[in-house]
Coordinates of C-alpha atoms in Angstrom, one line a residue:
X1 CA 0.0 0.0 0.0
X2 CA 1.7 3.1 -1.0
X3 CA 2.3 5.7 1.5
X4 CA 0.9 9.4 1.6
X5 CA 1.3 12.1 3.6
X6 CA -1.6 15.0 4.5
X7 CA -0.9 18.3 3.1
X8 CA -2.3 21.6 3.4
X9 CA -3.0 23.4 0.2
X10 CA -4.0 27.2 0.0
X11 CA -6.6 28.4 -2.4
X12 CA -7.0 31.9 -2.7
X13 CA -7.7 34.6 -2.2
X14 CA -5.8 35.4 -5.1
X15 CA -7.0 32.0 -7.2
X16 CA -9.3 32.9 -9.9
X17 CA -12.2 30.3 -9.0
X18 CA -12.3 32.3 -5.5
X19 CA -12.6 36.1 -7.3
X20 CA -10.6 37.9 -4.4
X21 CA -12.3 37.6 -1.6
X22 CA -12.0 34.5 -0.4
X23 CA -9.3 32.2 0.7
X24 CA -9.8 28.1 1.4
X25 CA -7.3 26.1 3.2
X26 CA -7.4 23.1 2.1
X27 CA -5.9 19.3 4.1
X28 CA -5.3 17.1 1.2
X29 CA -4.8 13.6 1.3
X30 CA -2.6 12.8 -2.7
X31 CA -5.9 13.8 -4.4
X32 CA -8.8 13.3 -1.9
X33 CA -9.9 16.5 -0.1
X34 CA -9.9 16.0 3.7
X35 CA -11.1 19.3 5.5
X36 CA -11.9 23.0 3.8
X37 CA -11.3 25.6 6.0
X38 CA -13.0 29.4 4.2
X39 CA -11.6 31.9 5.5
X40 CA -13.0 35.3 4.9
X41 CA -12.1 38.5 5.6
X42 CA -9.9 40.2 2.7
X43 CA -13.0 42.7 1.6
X44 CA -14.1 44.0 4.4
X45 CA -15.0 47.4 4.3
X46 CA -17.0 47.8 7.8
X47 CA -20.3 49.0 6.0
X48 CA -22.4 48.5 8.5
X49 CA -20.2 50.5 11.3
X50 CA -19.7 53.3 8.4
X51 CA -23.6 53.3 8.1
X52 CA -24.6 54.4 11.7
X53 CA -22.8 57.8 10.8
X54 CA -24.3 58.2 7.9
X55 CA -28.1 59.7 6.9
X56 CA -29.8 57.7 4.7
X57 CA -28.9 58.7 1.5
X58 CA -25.7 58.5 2.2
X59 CA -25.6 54.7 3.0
X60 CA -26.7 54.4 -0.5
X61 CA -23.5 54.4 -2.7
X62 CA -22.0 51.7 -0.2
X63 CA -24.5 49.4 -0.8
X64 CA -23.3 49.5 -4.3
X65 CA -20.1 48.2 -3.1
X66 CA -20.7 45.4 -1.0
X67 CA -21.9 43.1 -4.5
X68 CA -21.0 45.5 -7.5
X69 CA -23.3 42.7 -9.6
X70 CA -26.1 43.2 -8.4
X71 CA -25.9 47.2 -6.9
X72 CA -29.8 48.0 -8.1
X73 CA -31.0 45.2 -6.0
X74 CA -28.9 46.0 -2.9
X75 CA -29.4 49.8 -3.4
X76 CA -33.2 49.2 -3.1
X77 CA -33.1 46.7 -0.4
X78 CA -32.1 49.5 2.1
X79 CA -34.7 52.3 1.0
X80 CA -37.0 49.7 1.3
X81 CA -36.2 48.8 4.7
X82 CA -36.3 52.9 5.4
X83 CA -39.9 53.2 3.6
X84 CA -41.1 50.5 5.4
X85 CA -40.7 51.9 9.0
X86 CA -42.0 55.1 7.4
X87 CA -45.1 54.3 5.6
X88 CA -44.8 55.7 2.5
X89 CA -46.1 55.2 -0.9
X90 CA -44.0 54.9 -3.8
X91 CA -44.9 56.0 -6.9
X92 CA -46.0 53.6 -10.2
X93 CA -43.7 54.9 -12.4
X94 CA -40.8 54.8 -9.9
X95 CA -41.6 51.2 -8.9
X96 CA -41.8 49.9 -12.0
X97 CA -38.6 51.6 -12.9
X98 CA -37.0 50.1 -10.0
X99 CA -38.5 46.7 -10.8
X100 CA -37.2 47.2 -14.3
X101 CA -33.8 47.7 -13.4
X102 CA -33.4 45.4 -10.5
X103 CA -34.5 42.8 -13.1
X104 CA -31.8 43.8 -16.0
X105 CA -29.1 43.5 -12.7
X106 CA -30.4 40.2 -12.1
X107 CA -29.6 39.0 -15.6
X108 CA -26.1 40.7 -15.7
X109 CA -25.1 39.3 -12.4
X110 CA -26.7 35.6 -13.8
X111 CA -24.2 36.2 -17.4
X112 CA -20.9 37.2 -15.1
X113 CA -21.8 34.3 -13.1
X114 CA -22.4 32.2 -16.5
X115 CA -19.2 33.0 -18.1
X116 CA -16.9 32.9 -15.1
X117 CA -17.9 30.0 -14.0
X118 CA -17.7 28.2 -17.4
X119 CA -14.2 29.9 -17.7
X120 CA -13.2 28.9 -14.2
X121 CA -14.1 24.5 -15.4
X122 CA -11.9 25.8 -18.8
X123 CA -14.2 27.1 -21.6
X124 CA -12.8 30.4 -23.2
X125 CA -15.7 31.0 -25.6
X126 CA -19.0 31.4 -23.1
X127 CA -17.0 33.9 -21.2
X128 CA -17.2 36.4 -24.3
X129 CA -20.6 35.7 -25.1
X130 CA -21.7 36.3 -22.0
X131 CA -19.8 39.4 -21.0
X132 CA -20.6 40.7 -24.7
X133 CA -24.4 40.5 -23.7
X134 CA -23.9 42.0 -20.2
X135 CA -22.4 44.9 -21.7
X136 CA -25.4 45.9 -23.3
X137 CA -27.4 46.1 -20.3
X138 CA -24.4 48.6 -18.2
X139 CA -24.9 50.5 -21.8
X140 CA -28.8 50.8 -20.7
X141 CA -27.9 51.5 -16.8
X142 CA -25.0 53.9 -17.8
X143 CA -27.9 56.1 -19.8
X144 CA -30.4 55.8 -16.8
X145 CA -27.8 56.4 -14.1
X146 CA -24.3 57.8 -15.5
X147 CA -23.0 55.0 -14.1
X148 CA -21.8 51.0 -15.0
X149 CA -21.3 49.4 -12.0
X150 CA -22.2 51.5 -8.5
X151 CA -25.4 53.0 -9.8
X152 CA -26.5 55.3 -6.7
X153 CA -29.8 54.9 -8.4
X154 CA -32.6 54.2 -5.4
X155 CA -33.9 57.2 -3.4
X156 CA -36.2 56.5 -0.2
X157 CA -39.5 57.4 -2.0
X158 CA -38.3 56.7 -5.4
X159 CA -35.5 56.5 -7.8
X160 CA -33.1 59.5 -8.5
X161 CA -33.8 59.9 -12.2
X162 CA -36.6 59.7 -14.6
X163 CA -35.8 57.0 -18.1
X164 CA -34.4 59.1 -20.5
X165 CA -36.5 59.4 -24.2
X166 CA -36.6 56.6 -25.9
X167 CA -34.8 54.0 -23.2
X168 CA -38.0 51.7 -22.4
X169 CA -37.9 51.1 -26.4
X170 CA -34.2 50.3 -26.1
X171 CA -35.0 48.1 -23.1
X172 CA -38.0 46.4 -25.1
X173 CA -35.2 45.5 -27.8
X174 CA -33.0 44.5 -25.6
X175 CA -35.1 41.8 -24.3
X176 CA -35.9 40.1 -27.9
X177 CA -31.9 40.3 -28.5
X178 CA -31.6 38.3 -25.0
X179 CA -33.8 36.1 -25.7
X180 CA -31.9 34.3 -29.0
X181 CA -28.6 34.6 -26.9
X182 CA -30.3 32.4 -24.1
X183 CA -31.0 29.9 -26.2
X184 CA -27.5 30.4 -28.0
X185 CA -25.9 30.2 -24.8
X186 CA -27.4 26.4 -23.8
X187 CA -26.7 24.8 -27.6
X188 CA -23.0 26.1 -26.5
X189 CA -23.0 24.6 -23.6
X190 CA -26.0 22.2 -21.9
X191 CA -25.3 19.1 -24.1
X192 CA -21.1 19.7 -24.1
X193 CA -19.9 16.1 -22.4
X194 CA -16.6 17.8 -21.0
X195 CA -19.2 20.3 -19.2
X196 CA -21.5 17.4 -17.9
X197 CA -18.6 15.3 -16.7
X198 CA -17.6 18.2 -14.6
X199 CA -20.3 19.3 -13.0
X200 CA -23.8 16.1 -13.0
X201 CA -23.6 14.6 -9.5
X202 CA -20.7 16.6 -8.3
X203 CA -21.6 18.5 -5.2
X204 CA -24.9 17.4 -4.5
X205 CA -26.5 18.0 -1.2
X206 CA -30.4 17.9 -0.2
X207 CA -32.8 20.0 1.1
X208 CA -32.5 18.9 4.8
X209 CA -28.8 19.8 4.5
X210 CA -29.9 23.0 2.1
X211 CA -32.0 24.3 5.0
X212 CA -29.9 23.5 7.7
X213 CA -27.0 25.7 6.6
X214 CA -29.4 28.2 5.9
X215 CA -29.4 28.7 2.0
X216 CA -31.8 30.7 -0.2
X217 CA -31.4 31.6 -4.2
X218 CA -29.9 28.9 -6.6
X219 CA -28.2 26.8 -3.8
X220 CA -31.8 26.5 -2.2
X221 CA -34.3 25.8 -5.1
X222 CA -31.5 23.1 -6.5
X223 CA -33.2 20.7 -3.7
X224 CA -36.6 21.1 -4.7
X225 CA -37.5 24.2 -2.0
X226 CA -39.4 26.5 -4.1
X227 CA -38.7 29.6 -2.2
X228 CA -38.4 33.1 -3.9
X229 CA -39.2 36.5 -1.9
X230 CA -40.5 38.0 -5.0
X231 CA -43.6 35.5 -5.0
X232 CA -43.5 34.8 -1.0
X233 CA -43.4 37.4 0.3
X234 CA -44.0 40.2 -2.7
X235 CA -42.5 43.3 -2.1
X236 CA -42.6 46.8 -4.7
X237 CA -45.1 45.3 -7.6
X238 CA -43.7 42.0 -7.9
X239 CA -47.6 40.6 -7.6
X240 CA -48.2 42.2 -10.5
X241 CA -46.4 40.0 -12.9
X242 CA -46.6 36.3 -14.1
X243 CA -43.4 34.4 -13.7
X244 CA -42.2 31.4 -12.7
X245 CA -40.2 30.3 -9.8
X246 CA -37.8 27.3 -11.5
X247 CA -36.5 24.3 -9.0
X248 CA -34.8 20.8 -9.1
X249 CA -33.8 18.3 -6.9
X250 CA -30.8 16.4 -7.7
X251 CA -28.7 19.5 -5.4
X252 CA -26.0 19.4 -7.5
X253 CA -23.6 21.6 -9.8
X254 CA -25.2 20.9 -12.7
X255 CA -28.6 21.9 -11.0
X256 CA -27.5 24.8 -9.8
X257 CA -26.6 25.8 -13.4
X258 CA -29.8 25.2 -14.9
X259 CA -31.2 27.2 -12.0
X260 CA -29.7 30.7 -13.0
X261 CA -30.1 29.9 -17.2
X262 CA -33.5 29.6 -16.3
X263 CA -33.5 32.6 -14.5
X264 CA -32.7 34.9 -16.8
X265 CA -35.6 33.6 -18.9
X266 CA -38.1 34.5 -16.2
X267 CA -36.5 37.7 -15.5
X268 CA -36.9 38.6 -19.3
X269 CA -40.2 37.7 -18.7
X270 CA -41.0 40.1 -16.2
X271 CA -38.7 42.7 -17.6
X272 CA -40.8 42.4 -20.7
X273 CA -44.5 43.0 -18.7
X274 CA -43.0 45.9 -16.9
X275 CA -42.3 47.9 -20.2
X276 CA -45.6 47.0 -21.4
X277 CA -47.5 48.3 -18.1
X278 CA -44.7 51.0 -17.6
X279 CA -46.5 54.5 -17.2
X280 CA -46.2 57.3 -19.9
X281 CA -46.4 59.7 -16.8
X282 CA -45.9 60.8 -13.6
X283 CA -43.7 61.1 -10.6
X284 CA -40.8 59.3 -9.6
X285 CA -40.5 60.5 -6.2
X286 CA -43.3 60.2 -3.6
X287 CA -43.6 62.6 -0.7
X288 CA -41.1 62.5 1.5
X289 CA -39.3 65.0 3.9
X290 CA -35.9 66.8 3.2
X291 CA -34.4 65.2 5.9
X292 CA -35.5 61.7 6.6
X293 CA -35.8 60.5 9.9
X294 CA -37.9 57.5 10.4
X295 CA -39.7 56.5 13.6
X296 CA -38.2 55.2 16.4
X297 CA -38.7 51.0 15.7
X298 CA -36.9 48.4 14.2
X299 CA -37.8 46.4 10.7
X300 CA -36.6 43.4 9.0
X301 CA -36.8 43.6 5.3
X302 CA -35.9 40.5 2.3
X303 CA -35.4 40.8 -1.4
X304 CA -34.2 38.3 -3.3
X305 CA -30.9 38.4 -4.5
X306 CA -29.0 37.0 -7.4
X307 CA -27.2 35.1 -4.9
X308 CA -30.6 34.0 -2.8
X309 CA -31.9 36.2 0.3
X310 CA -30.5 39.6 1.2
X311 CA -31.9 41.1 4.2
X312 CA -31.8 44.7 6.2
X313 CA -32.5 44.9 9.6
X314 CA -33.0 48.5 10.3
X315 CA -33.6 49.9 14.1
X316 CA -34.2 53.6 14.1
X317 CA -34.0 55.9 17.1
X318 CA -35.9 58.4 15.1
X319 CA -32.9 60.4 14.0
X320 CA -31.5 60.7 10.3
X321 CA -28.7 58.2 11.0
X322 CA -30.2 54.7 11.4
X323 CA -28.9 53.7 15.3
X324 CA -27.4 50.1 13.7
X325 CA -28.4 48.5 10.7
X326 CA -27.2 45.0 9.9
X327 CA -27.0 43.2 6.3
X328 CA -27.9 39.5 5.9
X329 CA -25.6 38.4 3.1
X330 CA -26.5 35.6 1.1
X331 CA -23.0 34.6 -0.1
X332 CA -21.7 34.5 3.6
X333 CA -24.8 32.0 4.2
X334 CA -24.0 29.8 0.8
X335 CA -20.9 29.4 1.5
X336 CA -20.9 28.0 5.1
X337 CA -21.5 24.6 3.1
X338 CA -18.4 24.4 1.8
X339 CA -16.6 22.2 4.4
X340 CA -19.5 19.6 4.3
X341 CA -19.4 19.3 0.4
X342 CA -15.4 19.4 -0.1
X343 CA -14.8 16.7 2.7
X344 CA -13.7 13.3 0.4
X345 CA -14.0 15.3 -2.5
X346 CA -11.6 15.0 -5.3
X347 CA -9.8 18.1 -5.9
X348 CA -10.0 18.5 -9.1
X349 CA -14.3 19.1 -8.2
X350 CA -13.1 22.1 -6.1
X351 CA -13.4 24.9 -8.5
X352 CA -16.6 23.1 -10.3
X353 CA -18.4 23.4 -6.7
X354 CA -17.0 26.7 -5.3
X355 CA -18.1 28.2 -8.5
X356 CA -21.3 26.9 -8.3
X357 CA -22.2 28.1 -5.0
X358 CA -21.7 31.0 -5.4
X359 CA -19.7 33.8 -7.2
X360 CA -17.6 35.4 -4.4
X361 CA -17.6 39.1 -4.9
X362 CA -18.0 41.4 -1.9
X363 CA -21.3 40.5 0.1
X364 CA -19.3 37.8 1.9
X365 CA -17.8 40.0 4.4
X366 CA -19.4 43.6 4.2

């Protein structure tokens, strides 16, 4: 019997498959896997702290930083959390502009995820498609906002700035132009037999083990739990639309991959009712006070994510800087999983089920 010797391996936080933030220390036994170890930590920015010494609109621009993918959907998850303890009423035409763009974000942050992840298991050519398509949608975001990535765009009442002329027409477009890449993007890859050896059965789990770790998004619905805030618990206009919530159950990578592909398909879908309901007029901002100062309380607030749940739990003292306000961060939930899944796991499955998870890129550790 030949004779091995444990080893401890370091993955990241410089390795590609881990995208900067994240660093896994490995115990290897020759090729079998025996321990992860994620260690977090190297993005920190103290958000939250910063945030108690700043008023609200000023928290704004760092929730664009703490998941630059999906900014829109992390911007409106903290005026949300302020309307809410306020009462207020948003206006149509700014909800469905916020629904609009949290929806394009959705899809972007779904075609970095696709091409990464595809370039991470060693395919060159899904990467360009994908990042080719996402540019289109920044183009669309950079007209609305001025901005590609940390959009600023949510206001507590409403959004900062009116569509420009003619940008819902560029955004109907848009959406018949996304739909032929979808389908271009599955002949390319779905029924590849490198891609299916790499990621059917590898890194399955099931949904005892799903809930117990506390997952939501993708690396929740992969086990058969069809849980989406948008349809349980509806927040903006989200009732207002027809779309599906997409599942599986084998829990593994492959699942998980299917998950987001269909995602975007259903966020086109919504995308696409939105323009056609989308007011010709009115306000974008309801009434609210120059200085906002909500009521003394405390309020927990979901959305859902790219990445699964992201929640704000907001406790006012009924003063313009919230007294603490604390993040729930899908990715730092997803990725508590990893010791249990790499344990016996041959290494050369580690970068096929990291990227799978989850793409690691700032809400980890904000």
């Amino acid at each position: 019997m030949l004779r091995t010797e444990e080893m401890l391996l370091n993955v990241g936080p410089q390795h590609p498959s881990t995208h900067g933030v994240l660093r896994i220390i490995l115990r290897i036994d020759g090729e079998i896997i025996r321990s992860a170890e994620p260690v977090i930590g190297y993005l920190h920015r103290g958000t939250e702290k910063l945030a108690e010494n700043l008023n609200y609109t000023q928290i704004i621009p760092y929730t664009d930083r703490m998941d630059y993918l999906s900014a829109m959907i992390n911007n409106y998850a903290v005026v949300h959390a302020a309307e809410t303890l306020m009462g207020l009423e948003i206006p149509e035409r700014a909800e469905y502009l916020r629904v609009i763009v949290m929806e394009l974000n959705r899809i972007a942050s779904h075609l970095v995820w696709f091409g990464t992840y595809l370039l991470d298991i060693g395919a060159m050519s899904p990467f360009l498609y994908a990042f080719r398509d996402r540019e289109k949608i920044i183009d669309l975001f950079n007209e609305l906002c001025g901005a590609r990535l940390t959009y600023n765009y949510m206001r507590v009442g409403g959004v900062k700035w009116d569509a420009p002329e003619g940008w819902i027409d560029k955004v109907k477009e848009l959406v018949s132009y996304l739909r032929e890449r979808h389908e271009e993007y599955l002949d390319l890859v779905a029924g590849n037999e490198i891609f299916l050896a790499r990621v059917k059965g590898v890194g399955r789990y099931d949904r005892a083990t799903a809930a117990s770790f506390g997952l939501s998004g993708p690396c929740l619905r992969c086990t058969g739990i069809q849980r989406d805030l948008r349809k349980d618990q509806p927040y903006s206009i989200y009732d207002r639309f027809d779309f599906d919530v997409p599942i599986s159950t084998n829990g593994d990578c492959y699942d998980r991959f299917f998950l987001r592909m269909e995602e975007i398909r259903q966020s086109l879908r919504i995308v696409e009712q939105a323009v056609e309901q989308f007011p010709d007029s009115g306000p974008i901002m309801g009434k609210v006070p120059r200085v906002i100062r909500p009521p003394e309380g405390e309020v927990y607030v979901a959305v859902e994510n790219p990445r699964g749940e992201l929640g704000v739990h907001l406790v006012s003292k009924g003063k313009d800087k919230p007294w603490r306000i604390h993040w729930r961060r899908p990715s730092f939930y997803n990725l508590q999983i990893l010791p249990h899944l790499l344990e016996g796991e041959n290494i050369a499955n580690l970068v096929a089920i990291l990227g799978a998870i989850d793409i690691v890129l700032g809400d980890v550790d904000a």
